[in-house]
XYZ file of C-alpha atoms in Angstrom:
594
model
C 16.421 8.720 6.673
C 17.032 6.657 3.689
C 18.022 3.517 4.350
C 18.642 2.090 8.384
C 22.351 1.021 6.844
C 11.339 1.517 3.390
C -28.337 -11.875 0.143
C -29.404 -14.154 2.396
C -27.776 -17.329 3.628
C -26.097 -18.001 0.739
C -24.722 -14.577 -0.125
C -20.961 -14.210 0.640
C -19.576 -12.622 3.396
C -16.594 -11.034 4.226
C -14.010 -13.004 5.862
C -11.240 -12.218 8.378
C -12.666 -8.095 8.867
C -12.229 -6.231 11.773
C -15.203 -6.571 13.943
C -16.589 -2.561 13.013
C -16.335 -3.668 9.367
C -18.253 -7.223 9.937
C -20.829 -5.286 11.851
C -21.025 -3.025 8.557
C -20.818 -5.971 5.979
C -23.544 -7.635 7.982
C -26.055 -4.543 7.653
C -25.450 -3.852 4.153
C -25.744 -7.623 3.313
C -28.913 -7.551 5.291
C -30.467 -4.704 3.473
C -29.379 -6.287 0.169
C -31.060 -9.402 0.689
C -33.882 -7.859 1.628
C -34.498 -5.469 -0.869
C -33.596 -8.684 -3.556
C -36.264 -10.675 -1.742
C -38.359 -8.188 -1.719
C -38.296 -6.692 -5.582
C -38.378 -10.660 -6.370
C -41.953 -10.763 -4.927
C -43.128 -7.747 -6.240
C -41.840 -8.842 -9.941
C -42.774 -12.342 -10.025
C -46.397 -10.916 -8.886
C -46.375 -8.748 -11.825
C -44.518 -11.307 -14.315
C -41.796 -9.043 -14.884
C -39.044 -11.872 -12.990
C -39.076 -14.890 -14.959
C -35.953 -16.736 -14.359
C -35.959 -19.308 -17.460
C -36.784 -18.804 -21.429
C -34.636 -17.398 -23.720
C -33.047 -14.151 -23.812
C -34.388 -12.292 -26.405
C -35.368 -8.898 -25.152
C -33.249 -6.098 -23.462
C -30.523 -6.783 -20.742
C -29.632 -5.442 -17.599
C -25.783 -4.618 -17.769
C -23.624 -4.919 -14.748
C -19.609 -4.129 -15.796
C -17.473 -5.194 -12.944
C -14.121 -4.827 -12.383
C -12.134 -7.152 -10.304
C -8.726 -8.124 -9.195
C -7.052 -10.592 -12.479
C -6.931 -13.919 -10.165
C -10.662 -14.097 -9.618
C -11.677 -12.544 -13.363
C -12.130 -16.272 -14.863
C -14.508 -17.833 -11.534
C -16.505 -14.725 -12.183
C -16.705 -14.588 -16.034
C -18.028 -18.513 -15.636
C -20.832 -17.437 -13.410
C -21.890 -14.272 -15.072
C -21.238 -16.701 -18.894
C -23.851 -19.562 -17.057
C -26.294 -16.718 -15.677
C -26.472 -15.525 -19.339
C -26.926 -19.402 -20.827
C -29.495 -20.198 -18.063
C -31.273 -16.867 -19.002
C -31.309 -15.208 -15.521
C -33.040 -12.257 -15.198
C -33.449 -8.925 -13.063
C -36.213 -6.774 -13.631
C -37.324 -9.325 -15.980
C -34.399 -8.294 -18.001
C -31.903 -11.147 -18.677
C -28.783 -10.336 -16.625
C -25.633 -9.290 -18.428
C -22.541 -9.443 -16.384
C -19.576 -8.095 -18.187
C -16.009 -8.181 -15.913
C -12.443 -6.609 -16.298
C -9.471 -7.698 -15.069
C -8.068 -3.991 -13.461
C -4.917 -4.197 -10.590
C -6.524 -3.587 -7.905
C -3.752 -0.926 -7.036
C -4.606 0.760 -10.155
C -8.340 0.990 -10.131
C -7.811 2.181 -5.779
C -5.594 4.949 -7.027
C -8.119 5.950 -9.601
C -11.039 5.590 -7.113
C -9.111 7.428 -4.230
C -9.572 10.999 -6.526
C -12.789 12.892 -6.298
C -14.712 13.324 -8.749
C -14.639 10.593 -11.035
C -17.235 9.028 -13.285
C -16.488 5.754 -12.386
C -17.157 2.930 -15.459
C -17.912 -0.217 -13.097
C -21.032 -0.340 -10.669
C -19.070 -3.109 -8.677
C -15.454 -3.574 -7.764
C -14.199 -6.980 -6.375
C -10.630 -6.666 -5.712
C -8.245 -9.280 -3.754
C -8.652 -7.369 -0.691
C -10.637 -5.348 1.973
C -7.306 -2.801 2.742
C -7.623 -1.052 -1.324
C -11.325 -0.966 0.099
C -10.168 0.835 2.906
C -7.528 2.819 1.184
C -9.678 4.492 -0.363
C -12.113 5.410 2.213
C -9.355 6.576 4.191
C -8.226 8.828 1.354
C -12.490 10.245 0.987
C -12.556 9.417 -2.591
C -14.936 7.731 -4.624
C -17.822 6.316 -2.416
C -17.693 2.841 -1.667
C -19.862 0.302 0.044
C -18.365 -3.255 0.635
C -21.398 -5.631 0.790
C -19.485 -8.731 1.893
C -16.989 -11.558 0.314
C -17.037 -13.386 -2.279
C -13.916 -15.563 -1.551
C -10.646 -16.200 0.297
C -7.610 -17.584 0.234
C -4.671 -17.534 3.056
C -1.333 -16.266 2.070
C 1.533 -18.836 2.495
C 4.968 -19.851 1.467
C 5.015 -21.660 -1.771
C 8.693 -23.521 -2.967
C 9.824 -26.128 -5.659
C 9.860 -29.825 -4.154
C 13.897 -29.485 -4.155
C 13.513 -26.737 -1.765
C 10.787 -27.454 0.691
C 12.294 -31.206 0.995
C 14.899 -29.247 2.638
C 12.604 -26.880 4.565
C 10.967 -29.907 6.356
C 7.596 -30.164 3.821
C 5.281 -31.239 5.234
C 5.824 -32.468 8.009
C 8.145 -29.967 9.938
C 6.109 -26.879 10.872
C 6.730 -23.313 11.241
C 5.278 -20.042 13.075
C 4.955 -17.373 10.963
C 8.551 -15.889 11.999
C 10.371 -18.818 12.056
C 8.822 -19.561 8.746
C 10.339 -16.170 7.088
C 13.364 -16.359 9.038
C 13.788 -19.454 8.076
C 13.582 -18.572 4.283
C 15.793 -15.343 4.608
C 18.691 -16.995 6.025
C 22.128 -17.167 4.820
C 21.330 -20.439 3.649
C 17.799 -20.209 2.813
C 16.185 -20.232 -0.574
C 15.846 -17.301 -3.052
C 12.603 -16.159 -1.680
C 10.282 -14.018 -3.722
C 7.072 -11.786 -3.148
C 4.981 -9.308 -5.146
C 5.769 -5.719 -3.973
C 3.810 -4.432 -1.486
C 3.414 -1.258 -2.867
C 1.418 -2.570 -5.749
C 0.401 -6.087 -3.761
C -1.801 -6.762 -1.364
C -0.057 -10.697 -0.903
C 3.044 -8.614 -0.955
C 1.895 -6.274 1.995
C -0.241 -8.132 4.230
C 2.545 -10.989 4.421
C 4.919 -7.682 5.457
C 2.070 -6.911 8.183
C 2.285 -10.499 9.461
C 5.897 -10.232 9.356
C 5.710 -7.082 11.199
C 3.225 -8.253 13.876
C 4.859 -11.156 14.275
C 7.575 -9.662 15.239
C 6.565 -7.572 17.447
C 4.863 -10.361 19.630
C 7.992 -11.799 19.294
C 9.528 -8.988 21.978
C 8.659 -6.640 23.692
C 10.967 -3.976 22.483
C 8.672 -1.749 19.842
C 12.613 -0.376 17.733
C 13.817 -4.162 18.018
C 10.640 -5.472 16.471
C 10.377 -3.044 13.567
C 14.563 -3.370 13.292
C 13.470 -6.635 12.767
C 10.780 -6.178 9.845
C 12.894 -3.494 8.602
C 15.809 -5.888 7.978
C 13.562 -8.774 6.638
C 11.879 -6.040 3.691
C 15.472 -5.095 2.416
C 16.039 -8.971 1.852
C 12.327 -9.565 0.757
C 13.156 -6.225 -1.622
C 16.158 -7.985 -3.212
C 13.526 -10.177 -5.301
C 10.389 -8.516 -5.215
C 8.118 -8.487 -8.342
C 5.994 -6.228 -9.954
C 3.300 -7.853 -8.963
C 1.897 -11.262 -8.315
C 1.790 -12.235 -12.252
C 5.552 -11.354 -12.441
C 5.963 -13.312 -9.018
C 4.865 -16.441 -10.612
C 6.821 -15.544 -13.069
C 10.161 -15.842 -11.463
C 9.982 -19.749 -10.583
C 11.476 -22.182 -12.590
C 9.617 -23.214 -15.620
C 10.932 -26.993 -16.132
C 12.736 -29.625 -13.695
C 15.983 -29.110 -15.398
C 19.207 -28.386 -14.090
C 19.440 -24.931 -15.846
C 16.692 -23.400 -14.253
C 17.172 -25.179 -11.020
C 20.406 -23.683 -10.324
C 19.497 -20.349 -12.640
C 19.991 -17.498 -9.650
C 17.081 -15.339 -11.393
C 15.474 -17.713 -10.586
C 13.432 -17.798 -7.388
C 12.613 -21.041 -5.188
C 10.002 -20.316 -3.020
C 7.829 -17.257 -3.346
C 4.663 -15.839 -0.849
C 1.714 -16.219 -2.270
C -1.802 -16.457 -1.880
C -2.795 -20.396 -1.930
C -4.899 -19.688 -4.955
C -1.942 -18.533 -6.790
C -0.447 -21.775 -5.997
C -3.480 -24.088 -7.430
C -3.334 -21.718 -10.602
C 0.455 -22.810 -11.397
C 0.324 -25.854 -10.233
C -2.711 -27.032 -12.467
C -1.820 -25.048 -15.421
C -0.737 -26.708 -18.053
C 3.014 -25.365 -18.488
C 3.219 -24.135 -14.646
C 6.677 -25.502 -14.005
C 7.550 -27.588 -10.850
C 4.443 -27.859 -8.657
C 4.811 -25.985 -5.188
C 4.356 -27.171 -1.763
C 2.922 -25.087 0.759
C 4.070 -24.200 4.790
C 1.063 -22.951 6.264
C 2.180 -20.718 9.303
C 1.145 -22.547 12.664
C -0.307 -19.132 14.221
C -2.435 -18.582 11.201
C -1.614 -16.643 7.905
C -2.715 -13.850 6.406
C -6.084 -13.623 4.026
C -7.166 -12.100 0.975
C -10.427 -11.956 1.253
C -12.414 -10.380 -2.102
C -14.736 -7.611 -1.121
C -17.814 -7.433 -3.049
C -18.139 -3.654 -3.039
C -20.517 -1.636 -4.768
C -19.192 1.756 -6.640
C -20.756 5.324 -5.961
C -23.909 3.591 -4.867
C -26.388 6.983 -4.505
C -25.751 6.896 -8.404
C -26.528 3.800 -9.400
C -29.909 3.231 -10.970
C -32.777 0.982 -9.078
C -31.942 -1.266 -12.417
C -28.129 -1.489 -11.907
C -28.535 -1.645 -7.888
C -30.779 -4.783 -8.421
C -28.197 -6.447 -10.984
C -25.322 -5.844 -8.587
C -27.676 -7.650 -5.942
C -28.502 -10.018 -8.031
C -25.004 -11.244 -8.972
C -23.943 -11.175 -5.675
C -26.637 -13.881 -5.200
C -25.312 -15.852 -7.681
C -21.920 -16.338 -6.677
C -23.384 -16.916 -3.055
C -25.244 -19.785 -4.058
C -24.289 -23.326 -4.461
C -23.179 -23.349 -8.036
C -21.645 -19.826 -7.458
C -19.408 -21.135 -4.878
C -18.028 -24.399 -6.300
C -17.147 -22.354 -9.508
C -14.769 -20.149 -7.450
C -13.743 -23.236 -5.791
C -13.167 -24.745 -8.741
C -10.367 -21.761 -9.698
C -9.433 -22.493 -6.686
C -10.423 -20.025 -3.973
C -12.050 -20.905 -0.455
C -15.494 -19.956 0.018
C -18.243 -21.445 3.115
C -16.389 -18.422 5.449
C -12.731 -19.448 4.502
C -13.294 -22.800 5.194
C -10.277 -25.375 3.578
C -11.586 -27.684 1.194
C -9.314 -30.527 0.761
C -9.578 -30.744 -2.877
C -8.379 -27.238 -3.528
C -5.589 -27.241 -0.651
C -4.119 -30.797 -1.941
C -4.297 -28.946 -5.863
C -2.559 -26.240 -4.373
C 0.494 -28.747 -2.688
C -0.591 -28.314 1.129
C -0.718 -31.951 3.165
C -0.979 -32.358 6.600
C 0.083 -32.007 8.704
C 0.678 -28.650 7.519
C -2.124 -26.809 9.405
C -3.796 -25.373 6.064
C -6.912 -24.887 8.313
C -5.565 -22.998 11.235
C -7.558 -20.027 11.540
C -6.357 -16.540 9.800
C -4.458 -13.631 11.949
C -6.438 -10.544 12.578
C -6.236 -8.389 9.439
C -4.020 -4.974 10.449
C -5.392 -1.612 11.073
C -5.230 1.102 8.777
C -2.492 2.852 10.787
C -0.587 -0.440 11.049
C -0.548 -0.665 7.171
C 0.053 2.731 6.312
C 3.450 2.887 9.102
C 4.270 -0.156 7.032
C 4.135 0.973 3.692
C 6.252 3.796 5.156
C 8.727 1.514 6.519
C 8.849 -0.123 3.326
C 9.240 2.945 1.445
C 12.065 4.679 3.604
C 13.894 1.117 3.904
C 14.194 0.060 0.260
C 13.535 3.029 -1.825
C 15.765 5.628 -2.516
C 14.669 8.611 -1.877
C 14.871 12.693 -3.384
C 14.759 15.351 -0.322
C 15.072 18.650 -0.286
C 15.876 19.999 3.114
C 15.277 23.769 3.902
C 16.941 25.596 7.110
C 15.352 28.583 8.647
C 18.243 30.766 9.459
C 16.459 33.617 11.037
C 18.228 35.292 13.933
C 16.084 33.534 16.669
C 17.757 30.379 15.646
C 20.518 31.870 17.579
C 18.845 31.078 20.711
C 19.805 28.638 23.267
C 18.144 25.849 23.865
C 17.264 25.666 28.206
C 19.576 22.903 29.549
C 22.007 22.740 27.042
C 23.363 26.203 26.477
C 24.194 25.721 22.684
C 21.993 27.724 20.072
C 19.063 25.954 18.477
C 20.870 26.062 14.940
C 24.201 24.235 16.124
C 21.577 21.251 17.717
C 19.628 21.189 14.281
C 22.803 21.216 11.934
C 24.306 18.393 14.272
C 20.958 16.068 13.886
C 20.905 16.921 10.792
C 24.725 16.245 9.988
C 23.162 12.755 12.019
C 20.950 11.772 9.685
C 22.684 12.557 6.742
C 25.163 9.884 7.667
C 22.367 7.376 6.960
C 21.538 8.224 2.957
C 23.016 5.592 0.789
C 24.733 6.735 -2.601
C 22.251 6.882 -4.522
C 19.853 9.978 -2.178
C 19.755 12.642 -3.866
C 19.693 15.492 -1.351
C 20.138 19.285 -0.948
C 19.994 22.170 0.810
C 18.652 25.685 1.137
C 18.689 28.124 4.056
C 16.324 31.055 4.772
C 15.241 33.604 6.217
C 14.381 37.163 4.590
C 15.968 39.221 1.368
C 19.387 36.912 1.823
C 19.827 37.024 -1.771
C 17.925 40.638 -3.176
C 14.208 40.106 -3.201
C 14.507 36.447 -2.511
C 14.216 35.302 1.170
C 16.247 31.892 0.338
C 19.074 30.879 -1.015
C 20.516 27.265 -2.596
C 23.134 26.166 -0.621
C 24.165 22.503 -1.973
C 21.902 21.817 -4.919
C 20.087 18.479 -5.045
C 22.021 15.751 -6.442
C 22.732 12.313 -6.144
C 25.462 11.561 -2.461
C 27.722 9.396 -4.919
C 28.143 11.744 -7.735
C 31.739 13.746 -7.697
C 31.303 16.993 -6.752
C 32.556 20.137 -9.468
C 35.311 20.974 -6.781
C 36.494 17.768 -5.964
C 34.642 14.978 -3.807
C 31.731 13.361 -3.769
C 28.307 15.045 -3.627
C 27.662 14.107 -0.078
C 31.387 15.836 1.496
C 30.101 19.376 -0.319
C 26.392 19.080 1.029
C 28.533 17.776 4.135
C 30.442 21.164 4.310
C 27.462 23.618 3.543
C 25.377 21.596 6.434
C 28.355 23.036 8.721
C 28.145 26.664 7.207
C 24.856 26.906 8.520
C 24.457 30.537 10.524
C 22.098 32.308 12.010
C 21.849 35.706 9.699
C 21.815 38.836 12.038
C 18.804 40.510 11.344
C 15.667 39.876 9.228
C 12.817 38.381 9.584
C 11.253 34.736 8.950
C 10.208 34.317 5.139
C 8.648 31.099 5.823
C 5.445 30.913 3.072
C 7.788 32.415 0.333
C 10.712 30.281 0.523
C 8.128 27.494 1.322
C 6.172 27.832 -2.119
C 9.676 28.357 -4.164
C 10.870 25.115 -2.739
C 7.887 23.683 -3.272
C 7.694 24.450 -7.113
C 11.377 23.647 -7.560
C 10.556 20.457 -6.293
C 8.063 19.408 -8.491
C 9.732 20.457 -11.402
C 12.339 18.333 -10.724
C 10.610 15.423 -9.268
C 11.869 11.663 -10.017
C 10.136 8.953 -10.821
C 10.857 5.685 -8.608
C 12.340 7.964 -5.554
C 10.688 8.520 -1.924
C 10.661 12.574 -3.124
C 9.925 15.410 -0.297
C 10.701 18.804 1.080
C 11.565 19.266 4.258
C 11.187 22.405 6.218
C 12.840 22.877 9.436
C 12.122 26.586 11.345
C 11.854 28.038 14.875
C 9.336 30.596 14.435
C 6.214 31.925 11.747
C 5.780 33.673 9.073
C 6.298 37.348 9.419
C 7.552 38.471 6.500
C 5.764 42.026 6.158
C 5.309 42.009 2.010
C 4.719 37.761 2.243
C 1.741 36.382 0.591
C -0.317 35.189 3.278
C -0.818 31.534 4.807
C -4.508 31.373 2.709
C -3.118 31.599 -0.962
C 0.195 29.076 -0.261
C -2.407 26.682 0.684
C -3.871 27.968 -2.267
C -0.761 27.786 -4.481
C 0.340 24.677 -2.979
C -2.937 22.737 -4.115
C -2.602 23.268 -7.755
C 0.821 22.367 -7.483
C 0.704 19.175 -5.877
C 0.017 16.244 -8.379
C -0.959 12.682 -6.827
C 0.772 10.938 -9.746
C 3.808 12.595 -8.472
C 3.435 13.324 -4.455
C 6.160 15.655 -3.038
C 5.417 16.153 0.844
C 5.900 18.674 2.618
C 7.418 17.736 6.205
C 7.421 20.699 9.008
C 10.176 20.364 11.449
C 9.177 23.177 14.257
C 11.714 23.929 16.925
C 11.063 25.953 19.861
C 8.077 27.874 21.619
C 7.597 29.922 18.930
C 7.175 27.641 15.820
C 3.564 28.090 14.776
C 2.518 24.498 14.348
C -1.093 25.852 13.234
C 0.079 27.164 10.429
C 2.474 24.410 9.646
C -0.137 22.169 9.443
C -2.175 24.214 7.049
C 0.326 24.033 4.983
C 1.485 20.537 4.726
C -2.022 18.732 4.138
C -2.687 19.861 0.582
C 0.620 17.871 -0.277
C -0.021 15.032 1.635
C 3.216 16.080 4.508
C 2.621 16.200 8.326
C 3.911 18.805 11.027
C 5.616 17.761 13.741
C 6.810 19.958 16.936
C 10.691 18.829 18.194
C 11.425 19.640 21.577
C 14.877 18.932 20.978
C 16.558 20.553 18.149
C 19.355 17.473 18.259
C 16.919 14.946 17.939
C 16.058 16.501 15.016
C 17.025 13.157 12.443
C 14.821 10.987 14.528
C 11.895 12.613 13.951
C 12.333 13.389 10.762
C 13.178 9.598 10.440
C 9.617 8.902 11.605
C 8.359 11.686 9.294
C 9.332 9.969 6.717
C 8.445 6.344 7.372
C 4.715 8.155 7.521
C 4.878 10.269 4.446
C 6.071 6.798 2.599
C 2.320 5.515 3.420
C 0.277 8.397 2.297
C -1.280 10.483 -0.735
C -2.058 13.964 -0.664
C -5.791 14.528 0.030
C-alpha cells in the first residue's frame, strides 16, 4: 500500500516484435504488397497510375498521425512525393503528417466508439498499439515497422569520461546501478506513464534484475528502488527530458543541480540533440552488452474496415515509399535505423556512439503486455501518491473465528490493514467506512474517518494518520444485521468519483466476507449499470474487492469491479490482506476501465 518506504522486399518491417506479432505483420505486409502490386498492374494497364508529370488534378489525401520525433522524416518523404508527382489511383499522393504524442493518441484510440481523423498512426513503439488492442478500443492493424532506435544511456562529455566512455562497457543492470549510485551522475528519464522510452527502459531494468537474481521478490524490490531514484528526475516526456541537459559548456550550466548530466534516451534523440544548431554539449552513448530496448515505429492502419479503397491504397503507397531506398535514406538522415535495425556507422557516430561500445548488439526481447502492465502498476504505487477509501464489512459473520487461529476475521483483517496503513506516506490520502445494514438510519454504512491526507493535523489533535489508526482499531462486527454490499459500494463509489484528486492513484477498496443479502438493496445488475455510468476513463477510480471467507461471492464481485477497471481477489487468510492489497494496487496502477 503506498510507497514501499510504483509491400514487398523494400517495405518496412516490424523489428523487435514477438514471434506471434511477427507472423501477423508478415501476413499483413504481404497482403498489402499483393494489393499494391495487383492494383498497380490494373491501374497501369488502364492508364490510371502515371508516376510522373505535374499534379494538376485531384489528389489522394492521406492523414497520418505520428510521434513528434519521426514527423520531420515523414514530412520529408511526403514532400518529395508531392514534388515528384507520385500517384495512387491516378491521383497525386497528398500525405499530411500531424505530430501527436503517442500516449495521448493511445488514450483516444483506447475508447470506443471513435471517429478517427487519421488513417495511419506511427507511434514510437508497438506497446501503444498493443495497449489499445488490450483495451478493445479502435481497431488497429500494425503493417510493419518504418524505423527503429535503441534505448541507451547518454551522458555529457565530463560525465561520460567519469563512467569510462567509450572503452568501459556495462550490462544493463551494471550501467543503471552505476548511474544511480550515490556518486553517480544526475540521471533523468521521461515519465514511463507517458513515454515509451521511459517505460521500455524500466522494463529492461526489471528484466535485467530478474535475470540477476533467482528471487522474484528481491528483483521487484531492486526495480522499485531504481524507479524511486529515477522518479526524482523524471520529465513529462522525451522532449522535456532533453531540455534538462546543460545548455552550454559553462560551469554554471554544468554544475546546476537542476540540469541532468545523463539521460536514458533513444539513439535517435541523441542524434537530434548532437546535430542541433544549439543543442548544448554533445552526448556520449553507452550501449548495454546484453542488448538495449528498442523503439520500433509501427506503421499502423486505423480502423482499416472503415477506410475507403482510395485511402487504403494511399496508405499502402506511402508505406512503400518509406520502405524504398530513398525513404530509408531520409529516415537515416534523421537519425533512425532502417534495414531491420542494423546500426548505421554515420548515425551512430553522430549520436555519440564509439567502438568498443556494443552499438551493434541485438536488441533485448520486447516485454510482454502483462509485464508492462505490472511495471506500470509498480511505477504508480512506488512513485505516485494514493487517494484510497477502504470500506470494511462489519456484518455479524465477520465475527466468526478463522480455522486454525481462533481469532475472528475482523480482528485479523483490521490488524493486516493497519500493517498496510503503516506503509503510506504523509502525502497519501486515506479514509475508512464500515458497512452492514441500517447502521445510520436507512443507510447501510457509516464513515468512520474521512479520506484525507495522512500528514494533516486532525481536529482533536495529532495527525489524520493517528485518527485513522484509532478508527481502524475501533472496527468490530455489529450484533445483528445483514450485508448491504451493493448500496454501500454505490454510495462509496459516488463519493470517490466526486472527490477525485488528479495526480494520485484514486481507488476504492471493499473488504467483505459474504454476499449482498439486504432485502431492500438494489440488485447486482442495477449496480453494474450505475457503476458503468459513473466510471470516467479520464478520472479512473478502480474498485478493488478483497473477499475473505468461504461465503464471499467472488463471481458477483468480479462483475461489480469490471466497469471501473478494478479487480477482485479471494484472500484465504485475513492476516494477509495487506499483501493482497499491495498487489491489487499495482495491478490497478497499470489498468484502465473497460
